[in-house]
Amino acid sequence: MHRSVRAESRSTIHYPGAMTGGLRPRRIALISVHTSPLAQAGTGDAGGMNVYVWQTATRLAKRGVEVEIFTRATSSSDAPTEQAAPGVTVHHVPAGPFDGLDKHDLPGQLCAFSANVLRAEAAQEPGYYDLIHSHYWLSGQVGWLARDRWGVPLVHTAHTLAAVKNASLADGDTAEPKLRVIGEQQVVDEADLLVVNTPTEASELVDLYGADPARVDVVVPGADLERYSPGDRLAARARVGLRPDDVVVTFVGRIQPLKAPDVLLRAMAPLIRSDAAGRLRLLVVGGASGNGAGLPEALVDLAAGLGVSAGVTFLPPQAPADLADVYRASDLVAVPSYSESFGLVALEAQACGVPVIAANVGGLGVAVADGVSGVLVDGHDIEAWTARLAALLADPARLRSMGTQAAIHARAFSWDHTTDALLGSYERAMAAYRRGAGRQTGLFGLRRRRTRPRVTI
């Protein structure tokens, strides 16, 4: 059963419900080429997508669906196959050198990656997988080929879209290449079902990539509500190394222009300088990623140049248990990104009972209840951010009230709900594929290409 709402575009957006007892997958191939769900989020290219893949995979397994994850091997110590959790197997696929490749080098290794994925399936009995779920466009390219070879539906989640990122670039950031835009268009054309995080993202797929709205499902991500929950702020501050009476604004994420940590630092600088008591602190938690290779050092230099080094603390990426303490130790968490398909940091912070100030972009309008669990800021004007930060920090009672509401708001989002919705999408994809497979395949079992509008580049 699906309920529909009108999105901003002309499309009808589908929200999948629970499984209806129809076609339930026994085993799925989950493809995540460029980053492993076992990697530490906040380092390299590991981020919210890693969390999404791991959380949904383990919960699918608990519901009796076997999950096999294919990701590129990045170390000689990676076991070819690893039983990462009950019912979850991770295949570390050799494709190119272990070191020295970033995300932009990987298109040249997709042939090697695809060949090894196909070989893994060929070693099994026919019909081993019931469905493929690919994450990010590189994985979609592999999934498209495997779908045609295995005769099973392809579900794809983009997580981010090049056309959207290129429309909102940070100063000094580099546009996503045409190769990626074309590759995304191909995957949108070929996937049997597209799963997105928000109605906004659904509209972007329809408007910018010509996606068929009937093949788009909105499945809202969640938070690990057992790990991320309200706790003792003073104890958390002691563990993080903060003083009990500090006033703490926190940034958590990969250090890259897209995430805009420099915007937050510049906005906080006049507030830190004017704090005679020296209690106001900015906590920056994360590692370099993508185009931000030299940004951590640049942020340190920027803090020095702004005269606020003493008020800024930099921490490396944190394991989930430690990250929960970082959130609980904070008075306010800031997510100033130029683009976010959803914004898991905002949701995790709220689950810990901490309000969020976030840029009003992408899925952050869903993750944050504006004026209730946090505030949304239009644009990235430094003075506007300073003013909004100052108003919030000057009103501790309002922050406490928002923190209470933040925990309530976050309870509406969980990975269990996300997984239930994904199972509904899988059922829909499998049923549609079974109904239409005969019409969509041609000679040699290869699927005929469907004609769809192409993105303009």
CSV table of C-alpha atoms in Angstrom, one decimal:
chain,number,residue,atom,x,y,z
A,1,MET,CA,0.0,0.0,0.0
A,2,HIS,CA,1.4,3.4,-1.0
A,3,ARG,CA,0.3,6.8,0.0
A,4,SER,CA,1.1,9.7,-2.3
A,5,VAL,CA,1.6,13.4,-1.8
A,6,ARG,CA,2.2,16.2,-4.3
A,7,ALA,CA,5.8,17.4,-4.4
A,8,GLU,CA,7.0,20.7,-5.6
A,9,SER,CA,7.3,19.4,-9.2
A,10,ARG,CA,4.7,17.9,-11.4
A,11,SER,CA,5.5,14.4,-10.1
A,12,THR,CA,3.6,12.1,-7.7
A,13,ILE,CA,5.9,11.0,-5.0
A,14,HIS,CA,5.6,7.5,-3.5
A,15,TYR,CA,6.2,6.6,0.1
A,16,PRO,CA,6.5,2.9,0.4
A,17,GLY,CA,4.7,1.1,3.2
A,18,ALA,CA,5.5,-2.1,5.0
A,19,MET,CA,5.8,-5.4,3.1
A,20,THR,CA,2.4,-6.7,2.0
A,21,GLY,CA,3.3,-10.4,2.0
A,22,GLY,CA,4.2,-10.5,-1.7
A,23,LEU,CA,7.6,-10.9,-3.2
A,24,ARG,CA,10.2,-10.7,-0.4
A,25,PRO,CA,13.8,-10.9,-1.4
A,26,ARG,CA,15.8,-13.8,0.0
A,27,ARG,CA,19.2,-12.4,-0.8
A,28,ILE,CA,20.3,-9.0,-2.2
A,29,ALA,CA,23.5,-7.7,-3.6
A,30,LEU,CA,24.3,-4.3,-2.2
A,31,ILE,CA,26.9,-2.4,-4.2
A,32,SER,CA,29.0,0.4,-2.7
A,33,VAL,CA,32.0,0.8,-4.9
A,34,HIS,CA,33.9,3.8,-3.6
A,35,THR,CA,33.5,3.4,0.2
A,36,SER,CA,33.1,0.5,2.6
A,37,PRO,CA,30.4,0.5,5.2
A,38,LEU,CA,33.1,-0.7,7.6
A,39,ALA,CA,35.1,2.5,7.2
A,40,GLN,CA,35.2,5.2,9.8
A,41,ALA,CA,32.7,7.9,8.9
A,42,GLY,CA,34.2,11.3,8.6
A,43,THR,CA,37.4,10.2,6.9
A,44,GLY,CA,38.2,10.1,3.2
A,45,ASP,CA,35.0,9.5,1.3
A,46,ALA,CA,33.3,7.8,4.2
A,47,GLY,CA,30.3,9.7,5.5
A,48,GLY,CA,26.5,9.4,5.8
A,49,MET,CA,26.3,6.9,3.0
A,50,ASN,CA,28.5,4.4,4.9
A,51,VAL,CA,26.1,4.8,7.9
A,52,TYR,CA,23.1,4.3,5.7
A,53,VAL,CA,24.5,1.2,4.0
A,54,TRP,CA,25.6,-0.5,7.3
A,55,GLN,CA,22.5,0.4,9.3
A,56,THR,CA,20.0,-0.8,6.6
A,57,ALA,CA,22.1,-3.9,5.8
A,58,THR,CA,22.2,-5.2,9.4
A,59,ARG,CA,18.5,-4.5,9.9
A,60,LEU,CA,17.6,-6.3,6.6
A,61,ALA,CA,19.5,-9.3,7.9
A,62,LYS,CA,17.6,-9.2,11.2
A,63,ARG,CA,14.4,-9.5,9.1
A,64,GLY,CA,15.7,-12.6,7.4
A,65,VAL,CA,17.1,-11.1,4.2
A,66,GLU,CA,20.7,-12.1,3.4
A,67,VAL,CA,22.8,-9.1,2.4
A,68,GLU,CA,26.1,-9.3,0.4
A,69,ILE,CA,27.9,-6.0,0.1
A,70,PHE,CA,30.4,-5.5,-2.7
A,71,THR,CA,33.0,-2.7,-2.1
A,72,ARG,CA,36.4,-2.0,-3.5
A,73,ALA,CA,39.4,-3.4,-1.6
A,74,THR,CA,41.6,-0.6,-0.3
A,75,SER,CA,44.2,-2.6,1.7
A,76,SER,CA,46.2,-5.7,1.2
A,77,SER,CA,45.0,-6.8,4.6
A,78,ASP,CA,41.3,-6.8,3.5
A,79,ALA,CA,40.0,-10.3,3.6
A,80,PRO,CA,38.4,-11.2,0.2
A,81,THR,CA,35.2,-12.0,2.1
A,82,GLU,CA,34.2,-11.0,5.6
A,83,GLN,CA,31.2,-12.0,7.7
A,84,ALA,CA,30.7,-8.5,9.1
A,85,ALA,CA,27.5,-9.3,11.0
A,86,PRO,CA,25.0,-12.1,11.2
A,87,GLY,CA,23.5,-12.3,7.7
A,88,VAL,CA,25.8,-9.6,6.3
A,89,THR,CA,28.8,-10.5,4.1
A,90,VAL,CA,31.2,-7.9,2.8
A,91,HIS,CA,33.2,-8.7,-0.4
A,92,HIS,CA,36.4,-6.6,-0.8
A,93,VAL,CA,36.6,-6.5,-4.6
A,94,PRO,CA,40.1,-6.0,-6.2
A,95,ALA,CA,40.0,-3.1,-8.7
A,96,GLY,CA,43.1,-1.0,-9.1
A,97,PRO,CA,45.8,-0.3,-6.6
A,98,PHE,CA,45.0,-0.3,-2.9
A,99,ASP,CA,46.3,3.2,-2.4
A,100,GLY,CA,46.5,6.4,-4.4
A,101,LEU,CA,43.0,6.3,-6.0
A,102,ASP,CA,40.3,8.8,-5.0
A,103,LYS,CA,36.7,8.8,-6.1
A,104,HIS,CA,37.4,10.6,-9.3
A,105,ASP,CA,39.9,7.9,-10.4
A,106,LEU,CA,37.4,5.1,-10.0
A,107,PRO,CA,35.5,5.2,-13.3
A,108,GLY,CA,38.6,3.7,-14.9
A,109,GLN,CA,38.3,0.7,-12.5
A,110,LEU,CA,34.6,-0.1,-13.0
A,111,CYS,CA,35.4,-2.8,-15.6
A,112,ALA,CA,37.6,-4.6,-13.2
A,113,PHE,CA,35.2,-4.2,-10.3
A,114,SER,CA,32.2,-5.3,-12.4
A,115,ALA,CA,34.1,-8.4,-13.7
A,116,ASN,CA,34.8,-9.5,-10.2
A,117,VAL,CA,31.3,-8.9,-9.0
A,118,LEU,CA,30.0,-11.0,-11.9
A,119,ARG,CA,32.5,-13.8,-11.2
A,120,ALA,CA,31.3,-13.9,-7.5
A,121,GLU,CA,27.7,-14.5,-8.7
A,122,ALA,CA,28.8,-17.0,-11.4
A,123,ALA,CA,30.2,-19.2,-8.7
A,124,GLN,CA,26.7,-19.7,-7.2
A,125,GLU,CA,23.6,-21.4,-8.5
A,126,PRO,CA,21.4,-19.5,-10.9
A,127,GLY,CA,19.0,-17.1,-9.2
A,128,TYR,CA,21.3,-16.6,-6.2
A,129,TYR,CA,20.4,-12.9,-5.9
A,130,ASP,CA,16.8,-11.6,-6.0
A,131,LEU,CA,17.6,-7.9,-6.3
A,132,ILE,CA,20.5,-5.4,-6.5
A,133,HIS,CA,20.6,-2.2,-4.5
A,134,SER,CA,23.3,0.2,-5.7
A,135,HIS,CA,24.5,3.3,-3.8
A,136,TYR,CA,26.0,6.3,-5.6
A,137,TRP,CA,26.4,6.5,-9.3
A,138,LEU,CA,29.6,4.5,-9.6
A,139,SER,CA,27.8,1.6,-8.0
A,140,GLY,CA,24.8,2.2,-10.2
A,141,GLN,CA,27.0,1.6,-13.3
A,142,VAL,CA,28.0,-1.8,-11.9
A,143,GLY,CA,24.5,-2.6,-10.8
A,144,TRP,CA,23.1,-1.8,-14.3
A,145,LEU,CA,25.4,-4.4,-15.9
A,146,ALA,CA,24.8,-7.0,-13.2
A,147,ARG,CA,21.0,-6.5,-13.4
A,148,ASP,CA,21.1,-7.3,-17.1
A,149,ARG,CA,23.3,-10.3,-16.6
A,150,TRP,CA,21.4,-11.7,-13.6
A,151,GLY,CA,17.8,-10.9,-14.6
A,152,VAL,CA,16.8,-9.2,-11.4
A,153,PRO,CA,15.6,-5.7,-10.6
A,154,LEU,CA,18.0,-2.8,-9.9
A,155,VAL,CA,17.1,-0.4,-7.1
A,156,HIS,CA,19.4,2.7,-6.9
A,157,THR,CA,20.0,5.4,-4.3
A,158,ALA,CA,22.1,8.3,-5.6
A,159,HIS,CA,22.8,9.9,-2.1
A,160,THR,CA,24.1,13.0,-3.9
A,161,LEU,CA,23.5,14.4,-7.4
A,162,ALA,CA,26.1,16.2,-9.5
A,163,ALA,CA,23.6,18.6,-11.0
A,164,VAL,CA,22.5,19.7,-7.5
A,165,LYS,CA,26.0,20.0,-6.1
A,166,ASN,CA,27.1,22.0,-9.2
A,167,ALA,CA,24.3,24.5,-8.7
A,168,SER,CA,25.4,25.4,-5.2
A,169,LEU,CA,29.2,25.2,-5.1
A,170,ALA,CA,31.2,26.7,-2.3
A,171,ASP,CA,33.9,29.3,-3.0
A,172,GLY,CA,37.0,27.4,-4.1
A,173,ASP,CA,35.2,24.1,-4.7
A,174,THR,CA,35.5,22.2,-7.9
A,175,ALA,CA,32.5,21.3,-10.1
A,176,GLU,CA,31.6,17.7,-10.5
A,177,PRO,CA,32.8,16.5,-13.9
A,178,LYS,CA,30.6,15.9,-16.9
A,179,LEU,CA,31.5,12.2,-16.7
A,180,ARG,CA,29.6,11.9,-13.5
A,181,VAL,CA,26.6,13.9,-14.8
A,182,ILE,CA,26.4,11.6,-17.8
A,183,GLY,CA,26.9,8.5,-15.7
A,184,GLU,CA,24.2,9.5,-13.3
A,185,GLN,CA,21.8,10.1,-16.2
A,186,GLN,CA,22.5,6.6,-17.5
A,187,VAL,CA,21.7,5.0,-14.1
A,188,VAL,CA,18.5,7.1,-13.7
A,189,ASP,CA,17.5,5.9,-17.2
A,190,GLU,CA,18.2,2.2,-16.4
A,191,ALA,CA,17.3,1.6,-12.8
A,192,ASP,CA,14.0,-0.2,-12.1
A,193,LEU,CA,13.4,1.9,-9.0
A,194,LEU,CA,15.0,5.0,-7.6
A,195,VAL,CA,15.0,5.4,-3.8
A,196,VAL,CA,15.5,9.0,-2.5
A,197,ASN,CA,15.7,10.6,0.9
A,198,THR,CA,13.2,13.4,0.6
A,199,PRO,CA,10.4,14.8,-1.7
A,200,THR,CA,12.9,17.6,-2.7
A,201,GLU,CA,15.4,15.0,-4.0
A,202,ALA,CA,12.6,13.2,-5.9
A,203,SER,CA,11.7,16.5,-7.6
A,204,GLU,CA,15.3,17.1,-8.5
A,205,LEU,CA,15.5,13.7,-10.1
A,206,VAL,CA,12.4,14.4,-12.1
A,207,ASP,CA,13.2,18.0,-13.0
A,208,LEU,CA,16.9,17.7,-13.7
A,209,TYR,CA,17.3,14.1,-14.9
A,210,GLY,CA,13.9,13.4,-16.4
A,211,ALA,CA,13.2,10.5,-14.1
A,212,ASP,CA,9.9,8.7,-14.4
A,213,PRO,CA,8.0,9.7,-11.2
A,214,ALA,CA,6.3,6.3,-11.1
A,215,ARG,CA,9.8,4.8,-10.5
A,216,VAL,CA,10.7,7.1,-7.5
A,217,ASP,CA,10.2,6.1,-3.9
A,218,VAL,CA,10.9,8.4,-0.9
A,219,VAL,CA,12.4,6.5,2.0
A,220,VAL,CA,13.5,8.8,4.8
A,221,PRO,CA,16.8,7.8,6.5
A,222,GLY,CA,16.9,7.4,10.3
A,223,ALA,CA,19.2,7.5,13.3
A,224,ASP,CA,20.4,4.8,15.6
A,225,LEU,CA,18.1,5.8,18.4
A,226,GLU,CA,19.7,3.2,20.8
A,227,ARG,CA,23.2,4.8,20.4
A,228,TYR,CA,22.2,8.4,20.0
A,229,SER,CA,20.0,9.4,22.9
A,230,PRO,CA,20.0,12.2,25.5
A,231,GLY,CA,22.6,11.8,28.3
A,232,ASP,CA,24.6,13.4,31.0
A,233,ARG,CA,26.1,16.6,29.5
A,234,LEU,CA,28.7,17.1,32.2
A,235,ALA,CA,29.9,13.5,32.0
A,236,ALA,CA,30.1,13.8,28.2
A,237,ARG,CA,32.1,17.1,28.5
A,238,ALA,CA,34.5,15.4,30.9
A,239,ARG,CA,35.1,12.6,28.4
A,240,VAL,CA,35.5,15.0,25.5
A,241,GLY,CA,37.9,17.3,27.4
A,242,LEU,CA,35.6,20.3,27.7
A,243,ARG,CA,35.0,22.4,30.8
A,244,PRO,CA,31.7,22.1,32.6
A,245,ASP,CA,30.7,25.8,32.0
A,246,ASP,CA,31.8,26.0,28.4
A,247,VAL,CA,29.3,27.1,25.8
A,248,VAL,CA,29.9,24.7,22.9
A,249,VAL,CA,28.9,24.9,19.2
A,250,THR,CA,29.9,21.8,17.3
A,251,PHE,CA,30.6,20.9,13.6
A,252,VAL,CA,30.7,17.2,12.7
A,253,GLY,CA,31.5,16.1,9.2
A,254,ARG,CA,34.1,15.7,6.5
A,255,ILE,CA,36.3,18.7,6.2
A,256,GLN,CA,35.6,19.9,2.6
A,257,PRO,CA,34.2,23.0,1.0
A,258,LEU,CA,30.8,21.4,0.5
A,259,LYS,CA,30.3,21.1,4.2
A,260,ALA,CA,31.2,24.8,4.8
A,261,PRO,CA,33.1,24.5,8.1
A,262,ASP,CA,34.9,27.8,7.1
A,263,VAL,CA,31.5,29.6,7.0
A,264,LEU,CA,30.8,28.4,10.6
A,265,LEU,CA,34.3,29.4,11.8
A,266,ARG,CA,34.0,32.9,10.3
A,267,ALA,CA,30.5,33.3,11.7
A,268,MET,CA,31.7,32.2,15.2
A,269,ALA,CA,34.9,34.3,15.3
A,270,PRO,CA,33.3,37.7,16.3
A,271,LEU,CA,31.3,35.9,19.0
A,272,ILE,CA,34.4,34.1,20.4
A,273,ARG,CA,36.4,37.4,20.4
A,274,SER,CA,33.7,39.2,22.2
A,275,ASP,CA,33.3,36.6,24.9
A,276,ALA,CA,35.2,38.1,27.8
A,277,ALA,CA,34.8,35.0,30.0
A,278,GLY,CA,36.4,32.8,27.4
A,279,ARG,CA,33.6,30.2,27.7
A,280,LEU,CA,32.4,30.1,24.1
A,281,ARG,CA,34.0,27.3,22.1
A,282,LEU,CA,33.8,25.9,18.6
A,283,LEU,CA,34.4,22.2,18.3
A,284,VAL,CA,35.3,20.9,14.8
A,285,VAL,CA,35.2,17.1,14.5
A,286,GLY,CA,36.2,15.4,11.2
A,287,GLY,CA,38.9,14.6,8.7
A,288,ALA,CA,39.9,15.7,5.2
A,289,SER,CA,37.8,14.5,2.2
A,290,GLY,CA,37.6,15.0,-1.5
A,291,ASN,CA,38.4,18.6,-2.5
A,292,GLY,CA,39.2,19.4,1.1
A,293,ALA,CA,42.6,17.6,1.2
A,294,GLY,CA,44.4,20.6,2.7
A,295,LEU,CA,41.4,22.1,4.5
A,296,PRO,CA,42.0,21.0,8.1
A,297,GLU,CA,45.3,22.8,8.1
A,298,ALA,CA,43.7,25.8,6.3
A,299,LEU,CA,41.0,25.9,9.0
A,300,VAL,CA,43.7,25.9,11.7
A,301,ASP,CA,45.4,28.8,9.9
A,302,LEU,CA,42.1,30.6,9.5
A,303,ALA,CA,41.3,30.4,13.2
A,304,ALA,CA,44.8,31.8,13.9
A,305,GLY,CA,44.2,34.6,11.4
A,306,LEU,CA,40.9,35.5,12.9
A,307,GLY,CA,42.4,35.5,16.4
A,308,VAL,CA,40.3,32.8,17.8
A,309,SER,CA,42.7,29.8,18.0
A,310,ALA,CA,42.2,29.5,21.8
A,311,GLY,CA,38.5,29.2,21.3
A,312,VAL,CA,38.5,26.4,18.6
A,313,THR,CA,39.2,22.8,19.3
A,314,PHE,CA,39.8,20.3,16.4
A,315,LEU,CA,39.1,16.6,16.9
A,316,PRO,CA,39.6,13.7,14.5
A,317,PRO,CA,36.6,11.6,13.3
A,318,GLN,CA,35.0,9.8,16.2
A,319,ALA,CA,33.7,6.3,16.6
A,320,PRO,CA,29.9,6.2,17.0
A,321,ALA,CA,30.0,5.7,20.8
A,322,ASP,CA,32.4,8.6,21.2
A,323,LEU,CA,30.5,10.7,18.7
A,324,ALA,CA,27.4,10.4,20.9
A,325,ASP,CA,29.4,12.0,23.7
A,326,VAL,CA,30.5,14.8,21.4
A,327,TYR,CA,26.8,15.6,20.6
A,328,ARG,CA,25.8,15.4,24.2
A,329,ALA,CA,28.6,17.7,25.2
A,330,SER,CA,27.3,20.4,22.8
A,331,ASP,CA,24.9,23.2,23.4
A,332,LEU,CA,24.3,23.5,19.6
A,333,VAL,CA,25.3,21.5,16.6
A,334,ALA,CA,25.8,23.4,13.3
A,335,VAL,CA,25.3,22.0,9.8
A,336,PRO,CA,26.2,24.8,7.4
A,337,SER,CA,26.5,22.7,4.2
A,338,TYR,CA,26.0,24.0,0.7
A,339,SER,CA,24.2,20.8,-0.2
A,340,GLU,CA,22.8,17.8,1.8
A,341,SER,CA,20.6,15.1,0.4
A,342,PHE,CA,19.5,14.6,4.0
A,343,GLY,CA,21.9,15.4,6.8
A,344,LEU,CA,22.4,12.5,9.2
A,345,VAL,CA,24.5,14.6,11.6
A,346,ALA,CA,21.6,16.9,12.2
A,347,LEU,CA,19.3,13.9,13.0
A,348,GLU,CA,21.9,12.2,15.3
A,349,ALA,CA,22.5,15.4,17.2
A,350,GLN,CA,18.8,15.9,17.8
A,351,ALA,CA,18.4,12.3,18.9
A,352,CYS,CA,20.9,13.2,21.7
A,353,GLY,CA,18.7,16.1,22.7
A,354,VAL,CA,20.8,18.8,21.1
A,355,PRO,CA,19.2,21.6,18.9
A,356,VAL,CA,20.6,22.2,15.4
A,357,ILE,CA,21.3,25.3,13.4
A,358,ALA,CA,21.5,24.3,9.7
A,359,ALA,CA,21.5,25.7,6.2
A,360,ASN,CA,18.1,25.5,4.6
A,361,VAL,CA,19.3,23.2,1.8
A,362,GLY,CA,18.3,19.8,0.5
A,363,GLY,CA,17.0,17.4,3.1
A,364,LEU,CA,17.9,19.5,6.1
A,365,GLY,CA,14.4,21.0,6.0
A,366,VAL,CA,13.1,17.5,6.7
A,367,ALA,CA,15.8,16.6,9.3
A,368,VAL,CA,15.3,19.8,11.3
A,369,ALA,CA,11.9,21.1,12.5
A,370,ASP,CA,12.5,24.8,11.9
A,371,GLY,CA,11.8,26.9,15.0
A,372,VAL,CA,11.0,23.7,17.1
A,373,SER,CA,14.0,21.4,17.2
A,374,GLY,CA,16.4,24.0,15.7
A,375,VAL,CA,16.6,26.7,13.1
A,376,LEU,CA,17.2,26.9,9.4
A,377,VAL,CA,19.3,29.7,7.8
A,378,ASP,CA,18.8,30.7,4.3
A,379,GLY,CA,22.1,31.1,2.4
A,380,HIS,CA,25.6,31.4,3.7
A,381,ASP,CA,26.1,35.1,4.5
A,382,ILE,CA,28.5,35.3,7.3
A,383,GLU,CA,26.8,38.1,9.1
A,384,ALA,CA,23.5,36.4,8.9
A,385,TRP,CA,24.9,33.2,10.5
A,386,THR,CA,26.6,35.3,13.2
A,387,ALA,CA,23.3,37.0,14.0
A,388,ARG,CA,21.4,33.7,14.2
A,389,LEU,CA,24.1,32.1,16.3
A,390,ALA,CA,24.3,35.0,18.7
A,391,ALA,CA,20.5,35.0,19.2
A,392,LEU,CA,20.4,31.3,20.0
A,393,LEU,CA,23.4,31.4,22.3
A,394,ALA,CA,22.0,34.4,24.2
A,395,ASP,CA,18.9,32.4,25.1
A,396,PRO,CA,19.8,29.3,27.0
A,397,ALA,CA,16.2,28.6,28.0
A,398,ARG,CA,15.2,28.5,24.3
A,399,LEU,CA,18.1,26.2,23.6
A,400,ARG,CA,17.0,23.8,26.4
A,401,SER,CA,13.5,23.8,25.1
A,402,MET,CA,14.6,23.1,21.6
A,403,GLY,CA,16.8,20.3,22.9
A,404,THR,CA,13.8,18.7,24.5
A,405,GLN,CA,11.8,19.0,21.3
A,406,ALA,CA,14.8,17.8,19.2
A,407,ALA,CA,14.8,14.4,21.0
A,408,ILE,CA,11.1,14.1,20.4
A,409,HIS,CA,11.4,15.1,16.7
A,410,ALA,CA,14.2,12.5,16.2
A,411,ARG,CA,12.1,9.7,17.5
A,412,ALA,CA,10.0,9.9,14.4
A,413,PHE,CA,13.0,8.7,12.4
A,414,SER,CA,14.7,5.4,12.9
A,415,TRP,CA,16.6,2.9,10.8
A,416,ASP,CA,13.9,0.3,11.5
A,417,HIS,CA,11.3,2.5,9.8
A,418,THR,CA,13.8,3.1,7.0
A,419,THR,CA,14.3,-0.6,6.6
A,420,ASP,CA,10.6,-1.4,6.6
A,421,ALA,CA,10.1,1.2,3.8
A,422,LEU,CA,13.0,-0.3,1.8
A,423,LEU,CA,11.4,-3.7,2.0
A,424,GLY,CA,8.3,-2.2,0.6
A,425,SER,CA,10.3,-0.6,-2.2
A,426,TYR,CA,12.0,-3.9,-2.9
A,427,GLU,CA,8.6,-5.7,-3.1
A,428,ARG,CA,7.4,-3.1,-5.5
A,429,ALA,CA,10.5,-3.4,-7.7
A,430,MET,CA,10.4,-7.1,-7.8
A,431,ALA,CA,6.7,-7.2,-8.7
A,432,ALA,CA,7.0,-4.6,-11.4
A,433,TYR,CA,10.1,-6.4,-12.8
A,434,ARG,CA,8.3,-9.7,-12.9
A,435,ARG,CA,5.3,-8.2,-14.7
A,436,GLY,CA,7.5,-6.4,-17.2
A,437,ALA,CA,10.7,-8.4,-17.7
A,438,GLY,CA,9.4,-10.2,-20.8
A,439,ARG,CA,8.6,-6.9,-22.5
A,440,GLN,CA,11.9,-5.3,-21.5
A,441,THR,CA,14.3,-8.0,-22.7
A,442,GLY,CA,15.5,-8.6,-26.2
A,443,LEU,CA,18.0,-10.9,-27.9
A,444,PHE,CA,20.5,-12.7,-25.6
A,445,GLY,CA,18.5,-11.7,-22.6
A,446,LEU,CA,19.8,-8.1,-22.7
A,447,ARG,CA,17.3,-5.5,-21.7
A,448,ARG,CA,16.1,-3.0,-24.3
A,449,ARG,CA,17.1,0.6,-23.4
A,450,ARG,CA,14.2,2.8,-22.4
A,451,THR,CA,14.1,6.2,-23.9
A,452,ARG,CA,14.0,9.0,-21.3
A,453,PRO,CA,14.9,12.7,-21.3
A,454,ARG,CA,18.5,13.4,-20.8
A,455,VAL,CA,20.1,16.0,-18.5
A,456,THR,CA,21.6,19.1,-20.3
A,457,ILE,CA,25.2,19.7,-19.5
